[in-house]
XYZ file of C-alpha atoms in Angstrom:
456
model
C 106.791 101.089 91.882
C 110.613 101.721 90.246
C 111.128 103.950 87.094
C 112.731 101.928 84.512
C 114.966 104.158 82.323
C 116.032 101.685 79.423
C 114.576 98.678 77.583
C 117.635 96.618 78.830
C 116.804 97.343 82.343
C 113.104 96.854 81.979
C 113.773 93.240 80.644
C 115.531 92.242 83.887
C 112.985 94.081 86.116
C 110.383 91.604 86.838
C 108.020 93.881 88.641
C 107.468 95.434 85.163
C 105.491 93.792 82.292
C 102.783 91.235 82.355
C 103.621 88.067 84.740
C 102.607 85.804 82.277
C 105.080 87.396 79.941
C 107.986 87.332 82.358
C 107.719 83.985 83.184
C 107.193 82.523 79.599
C 110.327 84.904 78.685
C 112.314 82.788 81.123
C 110.597 79.524 81.102
C 110.708 79.015 77.236
C 114.456 79.149 76.776
C 114.787 77.131 80.021
C 112.319 74.130 78.681
C 114.293 74.139 75.496
C 117.506 73.812 77.423
C 116.270 71.334 79.681
C 114.710 69.179 76.865
C 118.288 69.288 75.505
C 119.803 68.379 78.499
C 117.581 65.440 79.273
C 118.012 64.538 75.386
C 121.939 63.990 76.202
C 121.387 62.162 79.267
C 119.323 59.700 77.519
C 121.150 59.373 74.515
C 123.648 57.712 76.591
C 121.063 55.279 77.795
C 119.775 54.714 74.252
C 123.323 54.046 72.661
C 124.334 51.903 75.776
C 121.056 49.908 75.262
C 122.441 48.953 71.667
C 126.030 47.875 72.685
C 126.582 44.777 70.720
C 126.762 41.696 73.083
C 125.986 43.894 76.135
C 122.180 45.722 75.498
C 120.194 44.954 78.679
C 123.133 44.278 81.072
C 124.914 47.428 80.230
C 121.521 49.337 80.502
C 120.825 48.051 83.736
C 124.556 48.631 85.071
C 123.845 52.283 84.022
C 120.757 52.157 86.029
C 122.350 50.853 88.921
C 124.682 53.976 89.137
C 121.550 56.384 88.837
C 121.558 56.561 92.841
C 125.131 57.627 93.040
C 124.444 60.472 90.082
C 121.310 61.544 91.913
C 123.527 62.013 95.017
C 125.919 64.049 93.277
C 123.007 66.049 91.468
C 121.433 66.493 94.968
C 124.397 68.268 96.382
C 124.225 70.587 93.365
C 120.494 71.430 94.061
C 121.478 71.925 97.726
C 123.208 75.265 96.436
C 121.461 75.471 93.126
C 118.012 75.928 94.608
C 119.098 77.874 97.550
C 121.443 80.436 96.217
C 119.379 81.880 93.123
C 115.991 82.340 94.810
C 117.884 84.195 97.902
C 119.814 86.085 94.887
C 116.322 87.360 93.228
C 114.901 88.418 96.332
C 118.180 90.483 97.003
C 117.797 92.064 93.444
C 114.043 92.739 94.122
C 115.310 94.950 97.237
C 118.185 96.328 95.157
C 120.794 94.866 97.387
C 123.278 93.770 94.395
C 126.273 93.410 96.816
C 124.622 90.969 98.933
C 123.461 89.214 95.694
C 127.040 88.527 94.508
C 128.134 87.733 98.039
C 125.757 84.769 97.834
C 126.741 83.947 94.396
C 130.506 83.836 95.696
C 129.670 81.623 98.551
C 127.692 79.324 96.203
C 130.695 78.776 94.064
C 132.975 77.955 96.872
C 130.241 75.253 98.320
C 130.041 73.638 94.946
C 133.569 73.214 94.367
C 134.435 71.736 97.805
C 131.519 69.577 97.776
C 132.284 68.088 94.453
C 135.850 67.450 95.575
C 134.724 65.602 98.583
C 132.265 63.509 96.672
C 135.040 62.391 94.346
C 136.958 60.927 97.092
C 134.323 59.294 99.088
C 132.725 58.094 95.858
C 135.969 55.913 95.008
C 136.554 54.867 98.489
C 133.232 53.043 98.550
C 131.996 52.567 94.955
C 132.494 48.565 95.048
C 130.031 47.613 97.878
C 127.885 50.566 97.265
C 127.098 49.509 93.732
C 126.280 45.963 94.868
C 124.159 47.262 97.684
C 122.276 49.306 95.100
C 121.374 46.058 93.046
C 124.189 45.319 90.833
C 124.790 41.765 90.143
C 127.929 39.868 89.206
C 126.768 40.293 85.483
C 125.738 43.988 85.772
C 128.776 45.185 88.040
C 131.513 45.784 85.595
C 129.408 48.267 83.420
C 128.357 49.887 86.657
C 131.838 50.150 87.810
C 133.090 51.592 84.161
C 130.340 53.913 84.035
C 130.744 55.556 87.391
C 134.284 55.627 87.738
C 134.602 58.268 84.765
C 131.438 60.025 85.769
C 132.958 60.665 89.464
C 136.188 62.409 88.074
C 133.827 64.875 86.424
C 131.658 65.782 89.330
C 133.112 68.995 90.151
C 131.852 70.348 86.295
C 128.604 68.656 87.118
C 128.146 70.656 90.442
C 129.162 73.878 88.477
C 127.248 73.169 85.615
C 124.002 72.432 87.682
C 124.421 74.622 90.445
C 125.739 78.089 89.000
C 123.413 78.157 85.874
C 120.569 79.415 88.013
C 122.431 82.312 88.768
C 122.576 83.445 85.180
C 118.428 83.019 84.913
C 117.672 84.504 88.112
C 119.048 87.714 86.352
C 116.907 87.293 83.537
C 119.527 85.772 80.977
C 117.299 82.973 79.971
C 119.051 83.045 76.542
C 122.385 82.509 78.001
C 121.230 79.995 80.727
C 120.001 78.097 77.551
C 122.980 77.912 75.854
C 124.913 76.657 78.688
C 122.922 73.528 78.362
C 122.705 73.652 74.502
C 126.486 73.632 74.099
C 127.192 70.742 76.496
C 124.351 68.754 74.771
C 125.630 68.977 71.613
C 129.136 68.278 72.273
C 127.713 65.338 74.066
C 125.490 64.084 71.263
C 128.687 64.181 69.018
C 130.864 62.450 71.358
C 128.855 59.347 72.381
C 128.845 57.689 69.263
C 132.402 58.417 68.438
C 133.643 57.248 71.770
C 131.055 54.544 72.301
C 131.255 52.623 68.786
C 133.919 54.333 67.058
C 136.409 54.188 69.496
C 135.091 51.086 71.177
C 135.039 52.541 74.601
C 131.325 51.496 75.387
C 129.809 52.311 78.807
C 133.058 53.975 79.569
C 132.896 56.217 76.575
C 129.348 57.111 77.102
C 130.683 58.383 80.761
C 133.392 60.242 79.234
C 131.279 62.179 76.648
C 128.983 63.251 79.433
C 132.069 64.505 81.837
C 133.672 66.420 78.859
C 130.478 68.039 77.827
C 129.868 69.175 81.271
C 133.038 70.459 81.540
C 132.612 72.657 78.596
C 129.209 74.056 80.257
C 130.895 74.816 83.465
C 133.784 76.776 81.511
C 130.880 78.644 79.555
C 128.957 79.593 82.942
C 132.030 80.806 84.582
C 133.067 82.819 81.598
C 129.624 84.598 81.559
C 129.676 85.078 85.155
C 132.902 86.777 85.212
C 132.631 89.012 82.113
C 130.908 92.280 81.203
C 127.506 91.233 80.053
C 126.276 89.967 83.657
C 124.620 92.448 86.171
C 125.925 90.174 88.748
C 129.354 89.267 88.731
C 131.364 86.009 90.441
C 134.016 87.914 92.303
C 136.888 86.070 93.724
C 136.148 88.813 97.011
C 133.078 86.748 98.057
C 134.628 83.302 97.240
C 135.909 83.172 101.071
C 132.807 81.306 103.193
C 130.708 83.487 105.100
C 129.134 81.034 107.722
C 125.857 83.352 107.957
C 125.611 83.193 104.187
C 126.099 79.412 103.782
C 123.679 78.665 106.433
C 121.029 80.730 104.547
C 121.755 78.946 101.268
C 121.844 75.727 102.641
C 118.655 76.323 104.652
C 116.622 77.235 101.561
C 118.412 74.800 99.085
C 118.028 71.665 101.546
C 114.306 71.384 99.982
C 116.018 71.001 96.296
C 118.716 68.750 98.090
C 115.852 66.476 100.020
C 113.993 66.184 96.800
C 117.081 64.869 95.174
C 118.380 62.613 98.000
C 115.153 61.095 98.453
C 115.183 60.232 94.901
C 118.282 58.715 95.300
C 116.788 56.737 98.364
C 113.786 55.841 96.166
C 115.985 54.459 93.321
C 117.895 52.464 95.785
C 114.858 50.883 97.454
C 113.021 50.327 94.188
C 116.315 48.936 92.362
C 116.744 46.253 95.108
C 112.946 45.441 95.436
C 112.541 44.964 91.970
C 115.903 42.835 91.635
C 114.613 40.790 94.551
C 110.994 40.475 92.979
C 111.749 40.278 89.567
C 115.262 40.102 88.463
C 117.402 42.264 86.231
C 115.093 42.970 83.422
C 112.626 44.993 86.056
C 115.904 47.293 87.137
C 116.126 47.885 83.296
C 112.360 48.727 83.116
C 112.727 51.169 85.789
C 115.831 52.973 84.236
C 113.728 53.354 81.047
C 110.828 54.741 83.154
C 112.950 57.268 84.777
C 114.460 58.210 81.589
C 110.621 58.797 80.041
C 109.665 60.556 83.216
C 113.048 62.953 82.773
C 111.531 63.880 79.214
C 107.833 64.429 80.084
C 108.549 66.734 83.130
C 110.933 68.967 81.476
C 108.002 71.374 80.413
C 106.858 71.633 84.431
C 110.511 71.711 85.370
C 111.350 74.556 82.908
C 108.103 76.654 83.859
C 108.444 76.278 87.425
C 112.017 77.358 87.207
C 111.206 80.291 85.202
C 108.474 81.216 87.466
C 110.576 80.845 90.617
C 112.885 84.281 89.998
C 109.811 86.034 89.016
C 107.608 85.285 91.704
C 110.886 86.039 94.002
C 111.627 89.213 92.787
C 108.132 90.498 93.051
C 108.151 89.216 96.741
C 111.071 91.267 97.600
C 109.648 94.080 95.773
C 106.630 93.748 97.726
C 104.535 93.375 94.558
C 102.290 90.738 96.081
C 99.199 91.093 93.777
C 101.932 90.089 91.132
C 103.212 87.195 92.920
C 99.597 85.930 93.155
C 99.401 86.071 89.484
C 102.288 84.329 89.008
C 101.158 81.484 91.183
C 97.970 81.130 89.160
C 99.592 81.117 86.074
C 102.371 78.690 86.916
C 99.727 76.220 88.512
C 97.135 76.259 85.769
C 99.567 75.467 83.059
C 101.396 72.637 85.089
C 97.961 70.952 85.802
C 96.953 70.875 82.296
C 100.418 69.834 80.818
C 100.551 66.886 83.369
C 97.043 65.618 82.407
C 98.081 65.266 78.906
C 101.364 63.357 79.857
C 98.918 61.017 82.107
C 96.806 60.464 78.507
C 99.877 59.973 76.595
C 101.410 57.093 78.713
C 98.089 55.224 79.163
C 97.571 55.305 75.281
C 100.963 54.800 73.987
C 103.254 53.449 76.595
C 105.291 50.908 73.868
C 106.515 54.227 71.926
C 108.509 55.583 74.919
C 110.060 52.104 75.683
C 110.890 51.604 71.988
C 113.353 54.538 72.137
C 115.654 52.866 74.380
C 115.492 49.080 73.652
C 113.423 46.987 71.091
C 113.476 43.569 73.162
C 110.139 42.356 72.957
C 110.348 41.017 76.346
C 111.542 44.383 77.795
C 108.304 45.989 76.071
C 105.995 43.322 77.265
C 106.809 43.923 80.862
C 107.442 47.557 80.631
C 103.823 48.548 79.106
C 101.961 47.750 81.983
C 104.757 48.857 84.348
C 104.653 52.292 82.677
C 100.812 52.609 82.961
C 101.068 51.925 86.711
C 103.556 54.545 87.147
C 102.174 57.193 85.453
C 98.502 56.831 86.651
C 97.232 60.240 87.914
C 100.269 61.902 86.981
C 98.479 65.498 87.082
C 98.824 65.394 90.797
C 102.802 65.454 90.453
C 102.134 69.166 89.170
C 100.748 70.238 92.446
C 103.967 69.099 94.142
C 105.896 70.922 91.596
C 103.765 74.438 92.058
C 103.712 74.223 95.818
C 107.509 73.522 96.121
C 108.208 76.281 93.875
C 106.008 79.081 95.683
C 107.858 77.955 99.210
C 111.429 77.871 97.720
C 110.738 81.255 95.608
C 109.505 83.019 98.581
C 112.443 81.897 100.845
C 110.210 79.596 103.012
C 112.467 76.914 103.905
C 110.698 75.137 106.322
C 107.698 74.376 104.501
C 109.787 73.500 101.533
C 111.716 71.078 103.614
C 108.847 69.282 105.121
C 106.997 68.621 101.695
C 110.285 67.479 100.178
C 110.680 65.048 102.832
C 106.903 64.042 103.021
C 106.146 62.642 99.637
C 109.354 60.326 98.984
C 110.544 59.369 102.641
C 107.216 59.380 104.418
C 105.103 58.077 101.672
C 107.090 56.380 98.444
C 109.662 54.247 100.465
C 107.360 52.653 102.732
C 104.939 52.029 100.335
C 107.860 50.455 97.744
C 108.499 48.239 100.577
C 105.276 47.363 101.853
C 103.092 47.047 98.368
C 104.846 44.217 96.871
C 103.672 41.775 99.489
C 100.119 42.898 99.716
C 97.545 40.901 97.638
C 100.166 39.401 95.199
C 101.192 42.705 93.706
C 105.043 41.875 93.621
C 106.791 44.257 91.311
C 103.607 46.137 90.403
C 103.581 47.292 93.882
C 106.789 49.089 93.322
C 105.346 51.141 90.252
C 102.138 51.762 92.483
C 103.836 53.647 95.037
C 104.721 56.434 92.664
C 100.827 57.384 91.751
C 99.568 57.068 95.275
C 102.470 59.437 96.708
C 101.757 62.065 93.921
C 97.925 62.088 94.954
C 98.891 62.478 98.642
C 101.832 64.522 98.523
C 101.077 66.693 96.069
C 97.608 67.477 97.094
C 98.974 68.106 100.668
C 101.890 70.249 99.547
C 99.645 72.499 97.300
C 96.618 73.010 99.569
C 99.141 73.804 102.328
C 100.826 76.316 100.207
C 97.707 77.795 99.060
C 96.163 78.221 102.874
C 99.337 79.589 104.228
C 100.797 81.771 101.496
C 97.701 83.316 99.874
C 96.133 85.377 102.885
C 99.866 86.509 103.596
C 100.209 88.081 100.204
C 98.009 90.810 100.669
C 98.936 94.526 99.838
């Protein structure tokens, strides 16, 4: 065990203190930050759903853009879930130079990828939006939103992909401020751009992009400043193929989770449009927004647990790794069980946040109850993926990322609407079935593979 000489050093050495204490110290600010992050994402949709003369069409148009936005986020997660865990393991082994090398290469990857996505996005946006379920009514809104959003792709990539390097050093409060600053700015700018300046959907996108730009600037200022333990140094920006390969290999699980989310969104939007029309695409937009809010505590807890688990794994403190896995898993299961109960009892409350249309509520209530059925099994997927990624087990992380969405959800989304007259209900039913099968398989495999290996 290392000797810790100062309170500050002890605070950032996850092999010291209680495991639940370390995880909560990191995860609580992350949960707060993510709540605000989700808030400033859904605030767009809440305002858009109330644009005079547009409301449902505008909301549906923005929903059509979700797969494109998810692809951008997927590439941010490719780096953001690959680099920070490797950085944590390197810190646990006291290899700080290697950790900074990983950070520098991650930054280069994010910027380069963001530029490429901007160029590709503008080349294919029109046919792509129609392929994603846009109609002649909703296309103008989708086009206005995504055109502005694409221009800010690099800022989005940096703010999502680099914040993990702040959190993995134990600066959860600073990581939280990254999101809070952008969120507060977005919440202020939204009504100004949308209603005061009469920019509508374009204003919502502009507010988001400007907010992400400020968040990205905050991250870069911190990582190049005096307070951080590991610095973002230009000397490490030059791509190192071996380092890039390692980052991408581990980050593929996070990328696949987001990319398959994109695939699911595309299949869902197209299938819902074919079986039920634009209103069901709007319902799925609302359900996705509600899910973003309700999964924040689980996301924050698992992200807070990951650097603690990874650091102790690098330091060969395997008993502490096991304690972290147990604590994280129990909290996740309890919370998602509560979420299931809430969406079963008061689904209309969540729908009213986005749109007060009686037709939307009537259609949305049964859809939400189906979609969130057995939601507690989703926590098993979160916990299992976190352990595989935190311990650098790329193959298992990648497999289970693909398994739940690509192997289960997509085929079921296409198949179930044709069975027993399920129609649109079959689309919503695909999610709980995949949660049960995929979540259980991921967690059980993690337990039987990793638990015996974590012996002193």
